[in-house]
CSV table of C-alpha atoms and ligand atoms in Angstrom, one decimal:
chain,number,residue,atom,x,y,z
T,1,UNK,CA,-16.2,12.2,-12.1
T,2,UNK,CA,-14.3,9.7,-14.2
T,3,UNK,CA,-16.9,8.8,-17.1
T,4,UNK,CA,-14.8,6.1,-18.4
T,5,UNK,CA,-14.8,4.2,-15.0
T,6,UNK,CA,-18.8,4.6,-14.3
T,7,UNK,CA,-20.0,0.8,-15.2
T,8,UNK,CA,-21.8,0.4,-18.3
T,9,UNK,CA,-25.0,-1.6,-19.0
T,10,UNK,CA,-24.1,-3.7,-15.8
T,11,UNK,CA,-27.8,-5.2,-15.2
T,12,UNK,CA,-27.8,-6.8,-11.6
T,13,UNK,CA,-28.0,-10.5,-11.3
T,14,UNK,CA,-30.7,-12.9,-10.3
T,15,UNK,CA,-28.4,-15.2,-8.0
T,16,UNK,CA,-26.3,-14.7,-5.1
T,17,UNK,CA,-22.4,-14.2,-6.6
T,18,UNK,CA,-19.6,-15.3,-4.2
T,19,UNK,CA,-15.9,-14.1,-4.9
T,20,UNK,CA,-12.8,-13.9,-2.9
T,21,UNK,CA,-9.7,-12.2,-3.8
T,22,UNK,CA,-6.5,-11.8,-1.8
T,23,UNK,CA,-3.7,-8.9,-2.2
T,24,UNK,CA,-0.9,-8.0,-0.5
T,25,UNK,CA,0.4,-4.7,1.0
T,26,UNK,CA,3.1,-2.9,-0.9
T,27,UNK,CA,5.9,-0.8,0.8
T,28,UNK,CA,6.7,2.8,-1.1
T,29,UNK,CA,10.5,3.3,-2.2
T,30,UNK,CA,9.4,6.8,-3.0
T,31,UNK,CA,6.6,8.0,-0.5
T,32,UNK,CA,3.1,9.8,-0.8
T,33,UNK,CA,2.0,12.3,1.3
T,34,UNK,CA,0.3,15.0,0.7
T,35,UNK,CA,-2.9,14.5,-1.6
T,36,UNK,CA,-6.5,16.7,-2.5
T,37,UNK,CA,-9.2,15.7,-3.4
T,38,UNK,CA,-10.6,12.7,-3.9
T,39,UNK,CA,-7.2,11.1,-3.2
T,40,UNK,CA,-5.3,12.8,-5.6
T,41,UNK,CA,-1.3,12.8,-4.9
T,42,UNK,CA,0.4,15.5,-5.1
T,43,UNK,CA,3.4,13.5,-5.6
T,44,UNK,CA,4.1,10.4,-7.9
T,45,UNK,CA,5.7,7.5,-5.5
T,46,UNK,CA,6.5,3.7,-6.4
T,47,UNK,CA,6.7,0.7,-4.5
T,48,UNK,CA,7.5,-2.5,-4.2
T,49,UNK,CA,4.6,-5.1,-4.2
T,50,UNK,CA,5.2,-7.7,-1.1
T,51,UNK,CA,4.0,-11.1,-1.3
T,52,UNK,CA,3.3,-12.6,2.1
T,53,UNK,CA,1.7,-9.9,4.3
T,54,UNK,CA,-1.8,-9.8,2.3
T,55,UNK,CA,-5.4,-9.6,3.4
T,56,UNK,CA,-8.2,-12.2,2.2
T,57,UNK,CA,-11.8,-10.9,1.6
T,58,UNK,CA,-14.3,-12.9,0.3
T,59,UNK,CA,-17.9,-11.0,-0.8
T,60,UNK,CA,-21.1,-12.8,-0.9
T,61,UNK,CA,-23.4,-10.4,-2.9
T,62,UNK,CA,-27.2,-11.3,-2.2
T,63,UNK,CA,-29.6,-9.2,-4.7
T,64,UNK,CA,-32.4,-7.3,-2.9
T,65,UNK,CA,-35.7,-7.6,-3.9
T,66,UNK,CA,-35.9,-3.5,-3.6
T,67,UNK,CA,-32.3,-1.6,-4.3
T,68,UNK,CA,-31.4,0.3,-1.1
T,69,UNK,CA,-29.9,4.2,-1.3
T,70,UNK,CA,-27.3,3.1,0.0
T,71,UNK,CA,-24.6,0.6,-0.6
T,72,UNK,CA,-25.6,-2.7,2.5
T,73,UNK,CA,-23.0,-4.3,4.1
T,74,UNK,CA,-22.2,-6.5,7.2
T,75,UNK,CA,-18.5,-7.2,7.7
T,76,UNK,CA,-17.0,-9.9,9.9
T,77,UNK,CA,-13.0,-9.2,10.6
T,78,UNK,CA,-11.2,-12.1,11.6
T,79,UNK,CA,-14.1,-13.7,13.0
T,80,UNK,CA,-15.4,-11.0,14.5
T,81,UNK,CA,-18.1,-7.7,13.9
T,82,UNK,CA,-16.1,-4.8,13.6
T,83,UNK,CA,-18.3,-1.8,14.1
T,84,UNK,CA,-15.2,0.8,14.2
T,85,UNK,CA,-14.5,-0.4,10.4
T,86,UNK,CA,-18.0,0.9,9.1
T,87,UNK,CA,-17.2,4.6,8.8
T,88,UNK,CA,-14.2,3.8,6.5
T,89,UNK,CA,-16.1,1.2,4.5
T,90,UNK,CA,-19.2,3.4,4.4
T,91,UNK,CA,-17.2,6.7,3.0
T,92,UNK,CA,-15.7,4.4,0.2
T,93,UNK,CA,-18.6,2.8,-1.0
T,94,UNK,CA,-20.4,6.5,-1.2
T,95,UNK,CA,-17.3,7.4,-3.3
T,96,UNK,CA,-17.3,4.7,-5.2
T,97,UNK,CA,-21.3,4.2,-5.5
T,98,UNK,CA,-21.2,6.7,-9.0
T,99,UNK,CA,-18.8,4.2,-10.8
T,100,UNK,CA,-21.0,1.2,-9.6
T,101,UNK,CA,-24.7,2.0,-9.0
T,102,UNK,CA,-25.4,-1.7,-9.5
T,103,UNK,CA,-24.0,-2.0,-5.9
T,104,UNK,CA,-27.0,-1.2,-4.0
T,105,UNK,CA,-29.3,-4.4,-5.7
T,106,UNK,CA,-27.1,-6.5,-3.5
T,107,UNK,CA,-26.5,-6.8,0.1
T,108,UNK,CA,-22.7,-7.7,0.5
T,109,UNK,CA,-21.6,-9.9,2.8
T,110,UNK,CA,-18.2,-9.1,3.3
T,111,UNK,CA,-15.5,-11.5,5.4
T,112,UNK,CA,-11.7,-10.4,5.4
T,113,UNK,CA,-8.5,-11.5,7.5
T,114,UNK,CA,-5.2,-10.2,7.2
T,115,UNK,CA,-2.5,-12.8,7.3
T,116,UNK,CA,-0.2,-10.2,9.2
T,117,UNK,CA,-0.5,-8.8,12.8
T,118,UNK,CA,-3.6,-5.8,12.1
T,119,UNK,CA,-2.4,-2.6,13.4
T,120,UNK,CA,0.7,-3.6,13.3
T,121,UNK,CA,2.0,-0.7,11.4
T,122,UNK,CA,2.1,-2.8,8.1
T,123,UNK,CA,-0.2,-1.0,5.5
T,124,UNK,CA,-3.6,-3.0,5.8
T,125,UNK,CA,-5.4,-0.5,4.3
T,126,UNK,CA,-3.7,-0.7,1.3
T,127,UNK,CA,-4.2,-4.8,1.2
T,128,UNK,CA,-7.4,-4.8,2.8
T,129,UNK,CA,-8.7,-2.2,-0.1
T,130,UNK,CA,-7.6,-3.7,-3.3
T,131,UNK,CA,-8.7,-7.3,-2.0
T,132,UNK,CA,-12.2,-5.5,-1.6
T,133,UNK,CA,-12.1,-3.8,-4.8
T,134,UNK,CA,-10.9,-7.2,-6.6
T,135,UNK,CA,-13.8,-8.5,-4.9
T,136,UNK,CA,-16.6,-5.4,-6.6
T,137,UNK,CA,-14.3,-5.6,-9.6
T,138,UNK,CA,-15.2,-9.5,-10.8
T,139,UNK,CA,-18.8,-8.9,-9.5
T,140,UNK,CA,-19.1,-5.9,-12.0
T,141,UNK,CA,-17.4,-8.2,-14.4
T,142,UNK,CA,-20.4,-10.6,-14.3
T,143,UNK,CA,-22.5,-7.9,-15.5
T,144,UNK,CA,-21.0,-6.3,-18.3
T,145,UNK,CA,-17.9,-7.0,-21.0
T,146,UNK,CA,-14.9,-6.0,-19.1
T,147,UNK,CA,-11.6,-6.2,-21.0
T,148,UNK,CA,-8.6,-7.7,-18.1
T,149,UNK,CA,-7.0,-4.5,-19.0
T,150,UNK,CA,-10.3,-2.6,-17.6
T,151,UNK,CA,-10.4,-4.6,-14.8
T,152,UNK,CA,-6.8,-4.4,-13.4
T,153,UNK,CA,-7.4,-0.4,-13.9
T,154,UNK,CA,-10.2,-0.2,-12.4
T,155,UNK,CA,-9.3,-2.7,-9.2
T,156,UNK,CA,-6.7,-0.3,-8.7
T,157,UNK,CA,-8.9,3.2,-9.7
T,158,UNK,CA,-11.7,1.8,-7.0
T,159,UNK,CA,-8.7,0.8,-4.4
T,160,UNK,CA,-7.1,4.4,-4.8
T,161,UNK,CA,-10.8,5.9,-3.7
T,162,UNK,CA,-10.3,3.7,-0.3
T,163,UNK,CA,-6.8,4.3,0.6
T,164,UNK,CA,-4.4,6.2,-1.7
T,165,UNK,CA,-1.7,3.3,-1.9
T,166,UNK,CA,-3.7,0.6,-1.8
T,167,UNK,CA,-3.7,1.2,-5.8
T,168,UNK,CA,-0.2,0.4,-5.5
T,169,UNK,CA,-1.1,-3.1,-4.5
T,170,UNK,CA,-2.7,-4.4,-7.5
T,171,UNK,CA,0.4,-5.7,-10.0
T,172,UNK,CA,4.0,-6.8,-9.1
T,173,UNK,CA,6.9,-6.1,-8.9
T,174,UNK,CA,6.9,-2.7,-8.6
T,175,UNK,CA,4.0,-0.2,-9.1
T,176,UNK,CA,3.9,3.5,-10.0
T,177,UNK,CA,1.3,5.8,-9.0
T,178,UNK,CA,0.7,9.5,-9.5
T,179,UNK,CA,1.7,11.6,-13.5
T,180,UNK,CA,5.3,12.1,-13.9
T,181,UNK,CA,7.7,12.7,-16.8
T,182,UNK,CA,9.5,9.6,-16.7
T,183,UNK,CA,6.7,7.0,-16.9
T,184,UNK,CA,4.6,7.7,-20.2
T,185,UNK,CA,1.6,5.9,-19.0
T,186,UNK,CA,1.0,6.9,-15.4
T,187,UNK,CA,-1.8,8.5,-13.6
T,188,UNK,CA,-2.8,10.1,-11.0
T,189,UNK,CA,-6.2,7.9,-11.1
T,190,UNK,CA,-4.7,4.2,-10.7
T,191,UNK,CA,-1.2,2.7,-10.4
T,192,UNK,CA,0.6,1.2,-13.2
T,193,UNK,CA,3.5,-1.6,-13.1
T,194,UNK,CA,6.7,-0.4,-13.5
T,195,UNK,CA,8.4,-2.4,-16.5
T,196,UNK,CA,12.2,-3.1,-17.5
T,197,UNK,CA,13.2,-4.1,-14.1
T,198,UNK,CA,16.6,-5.4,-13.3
T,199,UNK,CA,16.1,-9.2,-11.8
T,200,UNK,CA,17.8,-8.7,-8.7
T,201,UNK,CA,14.8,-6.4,-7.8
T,202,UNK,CA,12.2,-9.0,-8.9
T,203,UNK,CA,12.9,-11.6,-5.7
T,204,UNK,CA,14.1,-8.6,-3.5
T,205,UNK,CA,13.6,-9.4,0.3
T,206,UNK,CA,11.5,-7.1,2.8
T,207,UNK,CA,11.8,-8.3,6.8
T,208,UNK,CA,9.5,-5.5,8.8
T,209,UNK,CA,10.6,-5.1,12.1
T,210,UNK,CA,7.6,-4.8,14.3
T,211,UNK,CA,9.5,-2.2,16.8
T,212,UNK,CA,5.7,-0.6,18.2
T,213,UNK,CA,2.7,-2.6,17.3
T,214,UNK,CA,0.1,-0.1,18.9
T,215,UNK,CA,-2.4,1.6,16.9
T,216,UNK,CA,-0.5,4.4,14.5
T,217,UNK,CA,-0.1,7.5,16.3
T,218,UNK,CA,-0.7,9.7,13.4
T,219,UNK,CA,-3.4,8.6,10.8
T,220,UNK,CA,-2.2,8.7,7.6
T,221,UNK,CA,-5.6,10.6,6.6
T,222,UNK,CA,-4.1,13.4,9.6
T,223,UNK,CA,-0.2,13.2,8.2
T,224,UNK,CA,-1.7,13.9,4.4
T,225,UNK,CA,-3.9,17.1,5.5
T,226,UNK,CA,-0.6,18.6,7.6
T,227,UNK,CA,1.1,18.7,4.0
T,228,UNK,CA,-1.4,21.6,3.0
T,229,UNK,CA,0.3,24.4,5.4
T,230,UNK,CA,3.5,22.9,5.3
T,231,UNK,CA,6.3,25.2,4.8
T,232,UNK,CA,8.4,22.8,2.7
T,233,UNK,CA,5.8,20.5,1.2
T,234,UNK,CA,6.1,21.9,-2.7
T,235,UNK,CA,10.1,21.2,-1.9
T,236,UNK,CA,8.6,18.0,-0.8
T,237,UNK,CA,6.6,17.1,-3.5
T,238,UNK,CA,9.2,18.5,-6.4
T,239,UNK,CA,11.7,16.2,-4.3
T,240,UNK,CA,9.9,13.0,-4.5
T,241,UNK,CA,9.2,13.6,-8.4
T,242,UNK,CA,13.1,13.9,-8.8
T,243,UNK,CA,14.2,11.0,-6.4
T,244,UNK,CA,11.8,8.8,-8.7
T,245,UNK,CA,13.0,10.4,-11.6
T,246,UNK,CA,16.9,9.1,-10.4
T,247,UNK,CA,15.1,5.7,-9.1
T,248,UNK,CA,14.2,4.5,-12.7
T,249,UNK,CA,17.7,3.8,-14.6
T,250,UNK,CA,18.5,2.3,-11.2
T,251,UNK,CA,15.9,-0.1,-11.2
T,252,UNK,CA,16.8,-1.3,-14.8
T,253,UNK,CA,20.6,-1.0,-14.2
T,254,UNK,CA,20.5,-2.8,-10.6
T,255,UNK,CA,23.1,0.0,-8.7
T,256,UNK,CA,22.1,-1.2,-5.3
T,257,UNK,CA,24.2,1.9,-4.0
T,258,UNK,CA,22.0,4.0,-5.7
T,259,UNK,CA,19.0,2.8,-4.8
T,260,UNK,CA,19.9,2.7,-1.7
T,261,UNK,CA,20.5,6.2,-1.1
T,262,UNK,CA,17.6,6.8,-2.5
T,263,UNK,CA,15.8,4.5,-0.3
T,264,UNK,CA,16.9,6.1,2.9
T,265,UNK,CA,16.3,9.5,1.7
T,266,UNK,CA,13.4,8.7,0.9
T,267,UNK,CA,12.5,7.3,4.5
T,268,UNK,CA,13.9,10.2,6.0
T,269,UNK,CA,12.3,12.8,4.1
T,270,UNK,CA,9.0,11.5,4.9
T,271,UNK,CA,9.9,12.0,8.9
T,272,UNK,CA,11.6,15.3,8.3
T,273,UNK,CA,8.1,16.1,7.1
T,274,UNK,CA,6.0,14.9,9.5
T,275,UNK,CA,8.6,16.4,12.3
T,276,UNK,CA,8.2,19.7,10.7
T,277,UNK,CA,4.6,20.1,10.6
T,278,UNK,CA,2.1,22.0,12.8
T,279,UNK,CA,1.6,20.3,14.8
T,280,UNK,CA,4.7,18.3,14.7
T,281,UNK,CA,5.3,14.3,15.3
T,282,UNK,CA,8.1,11.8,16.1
T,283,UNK,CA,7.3,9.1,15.0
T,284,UNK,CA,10.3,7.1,15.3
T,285,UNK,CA,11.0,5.0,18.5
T,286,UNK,CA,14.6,4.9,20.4
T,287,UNK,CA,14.4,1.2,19.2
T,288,UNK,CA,13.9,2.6,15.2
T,289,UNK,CA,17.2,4.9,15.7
T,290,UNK,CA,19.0,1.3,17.0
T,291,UNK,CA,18.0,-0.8,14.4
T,292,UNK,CA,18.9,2.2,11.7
T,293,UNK,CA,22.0,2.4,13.4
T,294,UNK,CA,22.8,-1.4,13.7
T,295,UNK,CA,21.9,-1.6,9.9
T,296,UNK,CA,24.4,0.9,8.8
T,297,UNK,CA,27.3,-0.7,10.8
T,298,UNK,CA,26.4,-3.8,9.6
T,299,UNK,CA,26.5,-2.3,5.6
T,300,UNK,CA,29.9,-0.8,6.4
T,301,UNK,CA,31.0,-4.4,8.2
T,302,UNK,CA,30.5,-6.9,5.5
T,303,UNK,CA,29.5,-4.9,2.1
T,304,UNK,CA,26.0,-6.5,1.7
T,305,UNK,CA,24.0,-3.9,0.2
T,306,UNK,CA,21.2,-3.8,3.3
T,307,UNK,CA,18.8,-0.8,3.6
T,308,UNK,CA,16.1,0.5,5.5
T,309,UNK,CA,13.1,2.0,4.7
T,310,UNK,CA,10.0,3.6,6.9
T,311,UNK,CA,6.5,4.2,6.9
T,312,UNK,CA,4.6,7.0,8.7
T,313,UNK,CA,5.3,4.7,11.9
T,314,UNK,CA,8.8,3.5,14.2
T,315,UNK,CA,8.3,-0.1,12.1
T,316,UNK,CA,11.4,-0.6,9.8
T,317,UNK,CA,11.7,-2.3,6.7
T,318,UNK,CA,15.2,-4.2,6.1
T,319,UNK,CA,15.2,-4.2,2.5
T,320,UNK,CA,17.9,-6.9,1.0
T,321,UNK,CA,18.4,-9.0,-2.1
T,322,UNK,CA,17.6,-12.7,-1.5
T,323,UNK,CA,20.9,-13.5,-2.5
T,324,UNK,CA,21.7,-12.0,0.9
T,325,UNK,CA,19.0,-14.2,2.3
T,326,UNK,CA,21.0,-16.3,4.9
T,327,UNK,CA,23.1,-13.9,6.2
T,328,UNK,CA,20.7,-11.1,6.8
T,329,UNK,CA,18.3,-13.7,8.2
T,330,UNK,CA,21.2,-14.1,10.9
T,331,UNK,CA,21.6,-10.5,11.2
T,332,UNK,CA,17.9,-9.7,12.0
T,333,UNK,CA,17.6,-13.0,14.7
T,334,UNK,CA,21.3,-12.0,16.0
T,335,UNK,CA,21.1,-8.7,16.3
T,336,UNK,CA,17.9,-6.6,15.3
T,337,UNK,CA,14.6,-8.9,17.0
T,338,UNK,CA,16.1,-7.5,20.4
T,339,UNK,CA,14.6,-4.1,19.7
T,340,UNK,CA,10.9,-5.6,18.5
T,341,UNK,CA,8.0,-5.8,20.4
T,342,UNK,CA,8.0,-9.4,21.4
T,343,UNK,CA,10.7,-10.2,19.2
T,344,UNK,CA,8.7,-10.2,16.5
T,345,UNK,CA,9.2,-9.3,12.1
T,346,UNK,CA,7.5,-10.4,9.6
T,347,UNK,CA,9.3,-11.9,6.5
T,348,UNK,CA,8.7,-11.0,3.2
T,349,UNK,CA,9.6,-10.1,-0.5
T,350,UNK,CA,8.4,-8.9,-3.4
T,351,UNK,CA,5.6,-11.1,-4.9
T,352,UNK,CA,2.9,-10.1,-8.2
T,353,UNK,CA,0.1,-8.7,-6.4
T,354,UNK,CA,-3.7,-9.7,-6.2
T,355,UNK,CA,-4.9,-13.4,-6.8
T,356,UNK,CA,-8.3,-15.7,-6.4
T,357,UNK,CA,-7.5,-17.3,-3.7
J,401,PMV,O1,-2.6,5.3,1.6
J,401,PMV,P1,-2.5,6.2,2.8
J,401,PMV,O2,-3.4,7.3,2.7
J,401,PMV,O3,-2.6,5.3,4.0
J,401,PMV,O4,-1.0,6.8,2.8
J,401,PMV,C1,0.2,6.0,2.9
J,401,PMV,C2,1.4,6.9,3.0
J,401,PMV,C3,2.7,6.1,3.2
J,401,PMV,O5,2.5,4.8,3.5
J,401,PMV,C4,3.4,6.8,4.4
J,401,PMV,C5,3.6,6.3,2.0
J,401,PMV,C6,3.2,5.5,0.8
J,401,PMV,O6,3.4,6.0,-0.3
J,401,PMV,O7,2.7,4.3,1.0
């Protein structure tokens, strides 16, 4: 328990408070997985923050006449009841019910979208949690003095409880999460933005590739548990803390060759794991292998620092400065939307995080 997160002297309001708060999903340069308890990472990782593929949740907190045990919700997705999101929803707000007990003197309307294809592979548990916890974050902020230091910690410490990366998702450009060396201030409790970054990193260009847009085969809550017997995961976990540990004077010096080695290892590393586990996963598509391939050729072709980078899915991210814009824009219509389902990517770069909307 986290004393200096449990909400102090936060008395519960008279009136009905309505707030909505919109963050975006972040993609990992160096990955997590592998975690204990309670979504603790056994690995630092850092990402970049994206800008256009967010989610949008708005909270309409009604205060009860008698406080439930509980924390009372209803939750419309895109329109529409989604019972299958109440488990997830329901474990997070018992986690996070010690560090707000005001929560069960409301009952919490709560009405989200994503403005990116949902199971699409793109993290939107990461958005969908730091939008919610932006949303319990200014209601807590009603009732008691909260510095905007405290607040952007604890978005991010309340996120982290819901889905381990969507702490990530809480500042741009880039965010570290998880103690290491290098970074003086970070935590394993809530992310922190990564500062002295080199500009060509702070308009940097992210185009997923939407290659299998079916529900994930492996949950990531499944992938992190198959880290505890793994026979190379402290390898693993001492390699991600040295890849990030490389990753920092890159990101202030702006060696895109660098970073992109980095960047790929990175990708791959994460597969290699998931492909050595018991049981073990591909998770990668034919059409991820093509794109890869296509990508590297196109690198060696015309010099234009391009890389790719995956999550625990066959999606790829073309990473790319925007300087690059137009040309990779015709590389990805030209020659990488043939191996998307229904031809379809989303756009994106790297944006500042959450925001009123
Ligand atoms: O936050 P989770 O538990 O969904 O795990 C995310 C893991 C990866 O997306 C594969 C890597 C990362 O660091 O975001």
């Amino acid at each position: 328990m986290e004393q200096r997160f449990v909400a102090k002297n936060a008395l519960p309001l008279k009136d009905s408070f309505t707030t909505r708060w919109q963050a975006p999903s972040n993609i990992a340069l160096v990955k997590y997985w592998g975690k204990t308890t309670p979504q603790l990472p056994k690995n630092a990782s850092l990402s970049f923050t994206l800008s256009n593929a967010v989610t949008q949740t708005q909270v309409e907190f009604a205060p009860l006449e008698n406080p439930s045990k509980s924390v009372s919700f209803t939750i419309l997705f895109e329109g529409e009841k989604k019972p299958s999101f109440r488990p997830k929803l329901e474990t997070f707000f018992a986690n996070i019910l010690p560090y707000q007990p005001f929560l069960t003197h409301y009952q919490l309307a709560i009405t989200s979208h994503n403005t990116f294809p949902h199971s699409s592979g793109i993290a939107s548990s990461a958005s969908s949690m730091a939008a919610l916890a932006a949303c319990l974050v200014d209601l807590e902020a009603q009732l008691s003095s909260l510095t905007e230091e405290d607040k952007i910690n604890k978005i991010s410490f309340l996120a982290r409880l819901g889905s381990g990366s969507a702490c990530r998702s809480t500042q741009g450009p880039m965010m570290a999460w998880g103690t290491h060396t290098a970074i003086a201030n970070a935590s394993d409790l809530w992310a922190v933005p990564v500062s002295d970054i080199h500009p060509v990193f702070t308009d940097y260009c992210d185009t997923i590739l939407l290659i299998d847009k079916g529900q994930k085969k492996v949950s990531s809550t499944l992938g992190h548990k198959l880290m505890h017997q793994h026979p190379y995961a402290e390898q693993r976990f001492a390699k991600a803390n040295a890849h990030l540990s490389e990753l920092l004077p890159i990101l202030q010096q702006g060696n895109l060759e660098v970073f992109i080695s980095i960047v790929e290892k990175e990708a791959l590393h994460l597969h290699a794991m998931m492909m050595t586990s018991d049981p073990y996963f591909i998770l990668m598509q034919p059409n991820t292998l093509s794109v890869i391939n296509n990508i590297w050729a196109f690198r060696k072709e015309t010099s234009i620092p391009v890389c790719f980078t995956l999550d625990a899915g066959a999606n790829v991210h073309v990473l790319y400065p925007n300087e690059f814009d137009a040309q990779l824009k015709q590389f990805i219509e030209g020659e990488l939307l043939q191996y998307c389902e229904n031809r379809q990517c989303v756009h994106d770069k790297v944006g500042t995080g959450i925001k009123k909307y």
